[in-house]
XYZ file of C-alpha atoms in Angstrom:
453
model
C 387.100 308.240 75.707
C 384.940 307.544 78.482
C 386.109 306.037 82.062
C 386.889 301.845 81.239
C 386.136 300.491 84.926
C 387.708 296.902 85.616
C 385.494 294.321 86.787
C 386.020 292.394 89.839
C 388.306 289.673 88.360
C 387.031 287.409 91.344
C 383.397 288.087 90.193
C 381.423 285.351 88.006
C 380.632 286.211 84.223
C 377.354 288.143 84.125
C 373.985 285.809 83.598
C 372.650 285.488 80.098
C 369.248 285.009 80.984
C 366.400 286.171 83.443
C 366.290 283.032 84.883
C 370.044 283.152 85.698
C 369.754 286.600 87.115
C 367.089 285.818 89.467
C 369.010 282.387 90.839
C 371.891 284.897 91.307
C 369.524 287.425 93.287
C 368.183 284.435 95.542
C 370.402 284.319 98.154
C 369.340 288.158 99.305
C 365.654 287.341 99.676
C 364.532 285.673 102.460
C 361.786 286.852 105.134
C 363.729 285.723 108.349
C 366.862 287.975 107.815
C 367.717 289.055 104.031
C 368.324 292.202 102.474
C 364.568 291.815 100.746
C 362.031 290.370 102.862
C 359.675 289.527 99.833
C 359.021 289.679 96.173
C 355.255 289.349 95.380
C 353.106 290.291 92.563
C 350.846 293.230 93.165
C 346.962 292.735 92.641
C 345.139 294.613 90.526
C 341.822 296.133 92.343
C 340.875 298.772 90.527
C 341.620 300.550 87.331
C 343.310 298.983 84.384
C 346.442 297.067 83.842
C 348.599 295.846 80.881
C 351.150 293.550 82.433
C 351.728 291.841 85.229
C 353.426 294.310 88.062
C 355.710 292.896 90.893
C 356.837 294.455 94.225
C 360.201 293.874 96.193
C 359.819 294.957 99.805
C 362.974 296.178 101.699
C 361.336 296.624 105.084
C 362.587 299.370 107.169
C 366.480 299.657 107.087
C 366.685 303.225 108.531
C 368.142 302.333 111.790
C 370.890 300.661 110.532
C 372.091 303.170 107.967
C 374.436 306.196 108.658
C 372.627 309.360 109.708
C 369.128 308.703 108.324
C 367.489 309.956 111.410
C 368.443 313.456 110.998
C 367.762 313.407 107.064
C 365.834 316.542 105.981
C 362.916 315.737 103.967
C 363.332 312.230 104.703
C 361.360 310.021 102.294
C 359.416 306.999 103.666
C 361.085 304.107 103.652
C 358.594 302.029 101.479
C 359.686 304.783 98.468
C 362.895 302.068 98.703
C 360.754 299.033 97.642
C 361.204 298.220 93.915
C 358.647 297.639 91.530
C 359.179 295.914 88.230
C 356.415 295.194 85.359
C 357.138 293.285 82.169
C 355.600 291.256 79.692
C 356.081 288.094 81.438
C 356.077 287.433 85.227
C 359.954 286.666 85.419
C 361.075 290.185 83.597
C 359.050 291.745 86.150
C 360.147 290.183 89.164
C 363.501 290.998 88.109
C 363.536 294.278 87.575
C 361.384 294.410 90.951
C 364.462 292.886 92.924
C 367.369 294.885 91.252
C 365.577 298.481 91.852
C 365.353 297.493 95.146
C 369.074 296.645 95.433
C 369.749 300.081 93.477
C 367.386 301.950 95.978
C 369.258 300.272 99.056
C 372.759 300.636 97.739
C 372.052 304.433 97.088
C 371.479 305.144 100.787
C 374.505 303.395 101.957
C 378.041 305.580 102.507
C 381.119 306.090 105.043
C 381.905 309.107 106.486
C 385.713 308.283 105.762
C 384.659 308.370 102.167
C 383.952 312.407 102.458
C 386.387 315.022 101.750
C 385.046 318.111 103.758
C 386.000 321.408 101.312
C 384.476 324.118 99.698
C 384.113 324.006 95.759
C 386.206 326.964 95.346
C 389.173 325.313 97.231
C 388.944 322.085 95.373
C 388.980 324.212 92.025
C 388.944 321.862 88.676
C 389.366 318.937 91.153
C 385.566 319.227 91.481
C 382.264 319.284 89.910
C 381.924 322.731 89.141
C 379.125 324.103 90.982
C 378.710 327.193 88.976
C 376.917 324.905 86.284
C 374.582 322.863 88.607
C 370.539 323.538 88.285
C 369.702 326.383 90.316
C 366.321 327.768 91.553
C 365.559 331.519 89.781
C 365.301 334.461 92.237
C 362.010 334.457 92.352
C 362.004 330.872 93.600
C 364.874 331.753 96.143
C 362.676 334.692 97.575
C 359.707 332.439 98.539
C 360.011 331.246 102.036
C 358.586 327.835 101.017
C 361.816 327.341 98.523
C 363.654 324.495 100.453
C 367.107 325.188 98.787
C 369.494 327.791 98.646
C 371.725 328.990 95.765
C 375.340 326.998 95.370
C 377.741 328.436 97.388
C 381.351 328.033 96.125
C 383.067 329.153 99.463
C 380.498 327.072 101.514
C 382.169 323.533 103.012
C 380.472 320.437 102.498
C 380.994 316.795 101.915
C 382.357 315.432 98.540
C 382.739 311.783 97.530
C 385.533 310.683 95.006
C 383.941 310.231 91.167
C 385.316 310.134 87.716
C 384.664 312.098 84.587
C 383.339 309.629 82.026
C 384.488 311.608 79.341
C 388.252 311.910 80.251
C 388.910 309.278 82.869
C 389.912 311.557 85.288
C 388.810 311.568 88.897
C 386.632 314.227 90.369
C 385.204 315.301 93.523
C 381.495 315.136 93.656
C 378.830 316.483 96.083
C 377.514 313.617 98.417
C 374.401 315.429 98.547
C 373.763 314.862 94.842
C 375.175 311.071 94.985
C 373.032 309.594 97.729
C 369.139 309.273 99.099
C 368.396 309.882 102.505
C 371.591 311.720 103.346
C 371.241 314.496 105.958
C 372.277 317.791 105.330
C 375.062 318.771 107.798
C 376.091 322.171 106.271
C 374.659 325.292 104.511
C 376.812 324.180 101.703
C 374.836 321.403 100.970
C 371.359 323.162 100.978
C 371.666 323.827 97.409
C 370.231 320.247 96.242
C 367.365 318.013 96.822
C 368.334 314.370 96.906
C 366.556 312.427 94.059
C 367.537 309.097 92.459
C 367.741 310.120 89.034
C 370.996 308.966 87.303
C 371.504 305.631 89.658
C 371.529 302.116 87.830
C 372.366 298.813 88.382
C 373.572 295.650 86.240
C 375.835 292.883 86.294
C 378.037 294.577 83.614
C 379.827 298.129 84.595
C 379.007 299.437 81.048
C 375.304 298.610 80.825
C 375.095 299.890 84.371
C 376.788 303.109 83.088
C 374.867 303.451 80.171
C 371.310 303.194 81.868
C 372.636 305.537 84.626
C 373.450 308.387 81.928
C 370.322 307.658 79.602
C 368.064 308.225 82.867
C 369.863 311.738 83.442
C 368.854 312.467 79.563
C 365.172 310.979 80.329
C 364.611 313.363 83.323
C 365.803 316.368 81.487
C 363.440 315.463 78.669
C 360.329 315.148 81.199
C 361.361 318.737 82.843
C 361.630 320.168 79.496
C 358.139 318.816 78.173
C 356.343 319.853 81.228
C 357.721 322.894 82.109
C 358.043 324.641 78.790
C 354.884 322.921 77.515
C 356.592 321.488 74.350
C 354.005 320.742 71.527
C 356.156 317.416 70.940
C 355.769 315.339 67.890
C 353.140 312.322 68.048
C 354.842 309.336 67.087
C 353.223 307.021 64.050
C 354.852 303.534 64.886
C 355.560 302.170 61.568
C 357.935 299.426 62.683
C 357.410 296.122 63.542
C 359.177 293.904 66.316
C 357.667 290.877 68.072
C 358.262 291.848 71.447
C 356.488 295.542 70.881
C 354.289 293.917 68.725
C 352.897 292.190 71.697
C 352.811 294.816 74.134
C 350.921 297.060 71.712
C 348.467 294.617 71.286
C 348.160 293.571 75.196
C 347.972 297.663 75.470
C 344.793 297.844 73.117
C 343.262 295.241 75.064
C 343.319 296.859 78.219
C 341.024 299.597 77.094
C 343.579 302.394 77.956
C 344.322 305.188 75.081
C 347.977 305.800 74.782
C 349.742 308.424 72.915
C 353.628 308.484 72.444
C 355.560 311.538 71.539
C 358.783 312.159 70.426
C 360.952 313.879 73.099
C 364.044 313.455 71.685
C 366.030 316.771 72.964
C 368.785 318.689 71.180
C 371.257 315.777 72.640
C 369.720 313.483 69.636
C 369.079 310.657 72.213
C 365.846 309.124 71.355
C 363.635 309.720 74.133
C 359.533 308.586 74.387
C 357.156 310.447 76.265
C 353.451 308.855 76.518
C 350.166 310.119 77.783
C 347.732 307.231 79.085
C 344.080 308.151 79.120
C 341.574 305.603 81.076
C 338.506 306.997 79.530
C 336.286 305.612 82.260
C 338.779 306.524 85.289
C 337.926 309.523 87.356
C 340.695 309.192 90.166
C 343.698 308.133 87.749
C 342.112 309.266 84.260
C 345.734 310.729 83.233
C 349.102 309.368 83.472
C 352.503 310.250 81.888
C 355.710 308.274 81.621
C 359.130 308.508 79.886
C 362.114 306.541 78.678
C 365.115 307.014 76.604
C 366.669 304.285 74.873
C 369.221 304.165 72.096
C 366.502 301.698 70.368
C 363.352 303.709 70.226
C 361.753 301.014 69.885
C 362.821 299.771 73.559
C 361.473 303.134 74.730
C 357.921 303.000 73.616
C 358.072 299.181 74.982
C 359.549 300.508 78.493
C 357.003 303.469 78.605
C 354.181 301.045 78.310
C 355.492 298.563 80.916
C 356.359 301.383 83.420
C 353.241 303.184 83.200
C 351.485 299.827 84.216
C 353.497 299.819 87.546
C 353.231 303.429 88.077
C 349.206 303.408 87.395
C 349.017 300.490 90.041
C 350.509 302.324 92.353
C 348.522 305.344 91.446
C 345.424 303.353 92.802
C 346.756 302.846 96.124
C 347.350 306.926 96.532
C 344.463 308.831 98.251
C 343.589 312.302 96.735
C 344.812 315.248 98.741
C 344.133 318.887 99.178
C 347.835 319.756 99.861
C 348.949 323.592 99.092
C 351.424 323.866 96.327
C 353.899 324.954 98.771
C 353.694 321.381 100.627
C 354.171 319.382 97.129
C 357.623 317.228 97.656
C 356.595 313.642 97.597
C 357.036 311.897 94.547
C 353.301 311.235 93.720
C 352.160 314.575 95.030
C 351.815 316.255 91.519
C 351.149 312.971 89.859
C 348.148 312.507 92.188
C 346.830 315.930 91.481
C 347.168 315.899 87.594
C 345.832 312.348 87.159
C 342.137 313.257 88.192
C 339.786 313.463 85.322
C 339.096 317.200 85.880
C 342.544 317.909 84.947
C 342.740 316.306 81.613
C 342.736 319.316 79.992
C 346.334 320.521 81.131
C 347.750 317.938 78.592
C 346.477 319.278 75.690
C 349.367 321.227 74.651
C 350.500 317.723 73.797
C 347.271 315.993 72.760
C 346.530 318.708 70.537
C 349.967 318.910 69.097
C 349.470 318.991 64.972
C 353.058 317.702 64.742
C 353.853 313.813 63.584
C 356.794 311.634 63.599
C 357.542 308.354 62.399
C 359.246 305.752 65.022
C 361.679 304.849 62.423
C 362.902 308.125 61.826
C 363.822 308.696 65.413
C 366.460 305.592 65.404
C 369.907 306.960 65.143
C 372.858 305.031 64.009
C 374.650 303.453 66.999
C 377.472 301.066 67.819
C 376.772 297.345 68.971
C 378.622 297.037 71.968
C 377.892 298.496 75.369
C 381.278 300.029 76.005
C 380.983 301.893 72.621
C 377.070 302.890 73.324
C 378.731 304.507 76.364
C 380.944 306.513 74.480
C 378.491 307.503 71.802
C 376.225 308.904 74.360
C 379.017 310.758 76.536
C 380.204 312.095 73.286
C 376.615 313.339 72.505
C 376.711 315.125 76.028
C 380.167 316.426 75.615
C 379.285 317.733 72.181
C 376.541 319.629 73.853
C 378.703 321.152 76.639
C 377.651 318.562 79.258
C 380.082 317.001 81.615
C 378.985 313.361 83.302
C 380.704 311.979 86.435
C 379.993 308.715 87.700
C 380.340 307.262 91.383
C 380.605 303.697 92.256
C 377.921 303.273 95.016
C 377.594 299.485 94.975
C 376.745 297.653 98.553
C 378.481 294.749 99.588
C 375.017 292.656 99.480
C 375.122 293.929 95.534
C 378.554 293.020 94.887
C 378.189 289.668 96.517
C 375.906 288.854 93.713
C 377.961 290.143 90.952
C 375.740 293.550 90.558
C 377.568 296.757 90.063
C 375.135 299.936 91.154
C 376.580 303.213 89.797
C 374.898 306.935 90.022
C 375.939 309.410 87.279
C 375.355 312.874 87.482
C 375.042 315.385 84.560
C 374.866 318.696 85.878
C 373.864 320.826 83.248
C 370.839 319.185 82.140
C 367.543 320.043 83.431
C 366.457 318.273 86.892
C 363.360 316.556 87.601
C 361.872 317.777 90.935
C 359.045 317.088 92.624
C 358.913 319.953 95.084
C 356.563 322.800 93.572
C 358.930 325.644 95.123
C 362.100 324.278 93.777
C 361.466 323.364 90.430
C 365.079 325.198 89.380
C 363.663 327.624 86.986
C 366.867 329.299 86.761
C 368.502 326.717 85.107
C 369.930 328.028 81.966
C 368.923 325.045 79.774
C 365.612 325.294 80.302
C 365.365 328.167 77.897
C 367.879 327.427 75.365
C 367.000 323.665 74.762
C 363.557 324.239 73.188
C 364.782 326.650 70.758
C 367.510 324.098 69.576
C 364.650 321.492 69.497
C 362.892 323.805 66.802
C 360.302 324.927 69.374
C 359.018 327.909 71.031
C 360.843 328.719 74.557
C 358.570 330.457 77.350
C 360.083 332.771 79.904
C 359.653 332.277 83.342
C 356.142 333.841 84.034
C 354.899 331.576 81.310
C 356.066 328.216 82.505
C 353.863 325.273 82.999
C 351.653 326.622 86.457
C 350.564 323.000 86.856
C 352.526 320.470 89.348
C 354.977 317.964 87.650
C 352.630 314.795 86.825
C 355.447 312.395 86.350
C 356.223 309.717 89.324
């Protein structure tokens, strides 16, 4: 059974409408000194847009967050600003606000939380470092590689988490949990901090479910691109009022969108999309991915999130960085969006395989708690472990929002660093065959940088 987390008995019940959720979060939005200074709709100046896009600005909290000044590979603080898109403006506003709170919470820690120890000394009490993604020998041999192989004897900071399958407490490397955390020991150099597996909700089960599904989604993104999987193109054969509306709006936008079934051997529905703007040169091709238990929601989500992603891309300048310097979230996406590289997506666009959307939907339970248990069970059956850490900030907790971080070490990670794509991860070469697709050896992996952002 997965972890059962008791909700704060003093907290109000979760809001049941978007409007009620926005009212709950309103105290955190004020330009005169609250956590979020502004939530506003972003104007579309060029390109095409399906749905309204909102941004929530956090400002620059670096001065008050612990240890961030010395963080290796520090992201720009604007990267903490949240963005959201939806069929209606209220939903877009809520998504942007919650995402900003989620990112802020992922940058907060207290050194008293940590335990200094080596993985070997902690033994079964800790996440097993031998199971984490790793760079290949050829990657590690490159002077440009920003990470080292995991060292079971090197001390590092650990934070208390829980195994979602057993409910047992486990120590988890702090660098795998928090963003903007400085590396302070050699033992911590095996990882590049990333937001994968972070989620927020007014209900713990829904937050945990969202976090686990994002881990599965990022695994699908990495597998699809690195192995150039000829995924089945999805034929939408079901009707749903919200999905039908989104597809109609999308058709009017002039974008050509292709949906692919990126569901891996885990059996958890995942949709990968390729957007093409036939009239654009700067942002011609853009990809998105979503994992949802209802594949209709996954199709809707990739359209919604590609709207905010495409808009962000319009404000990015083309660059001529060498591949060794690719580490920013948008580096690969900007490079691959250009019209002259549209051919790099032919392995998907020319796929001969087809699959109906109705054939992707599994039989799943109804309640969030049961759905979480179902997903964790699928991971466990595939030999994967899921660890959760509560990273809720005081500001989030005051509104009733809960923020969690989930880590599934056996999955293939999404990496924006071209010289640290973790090509030594075992699953990268075994999962395609279990999906009924060819698996390429390392020399034959996709040479193009990751287009997802």
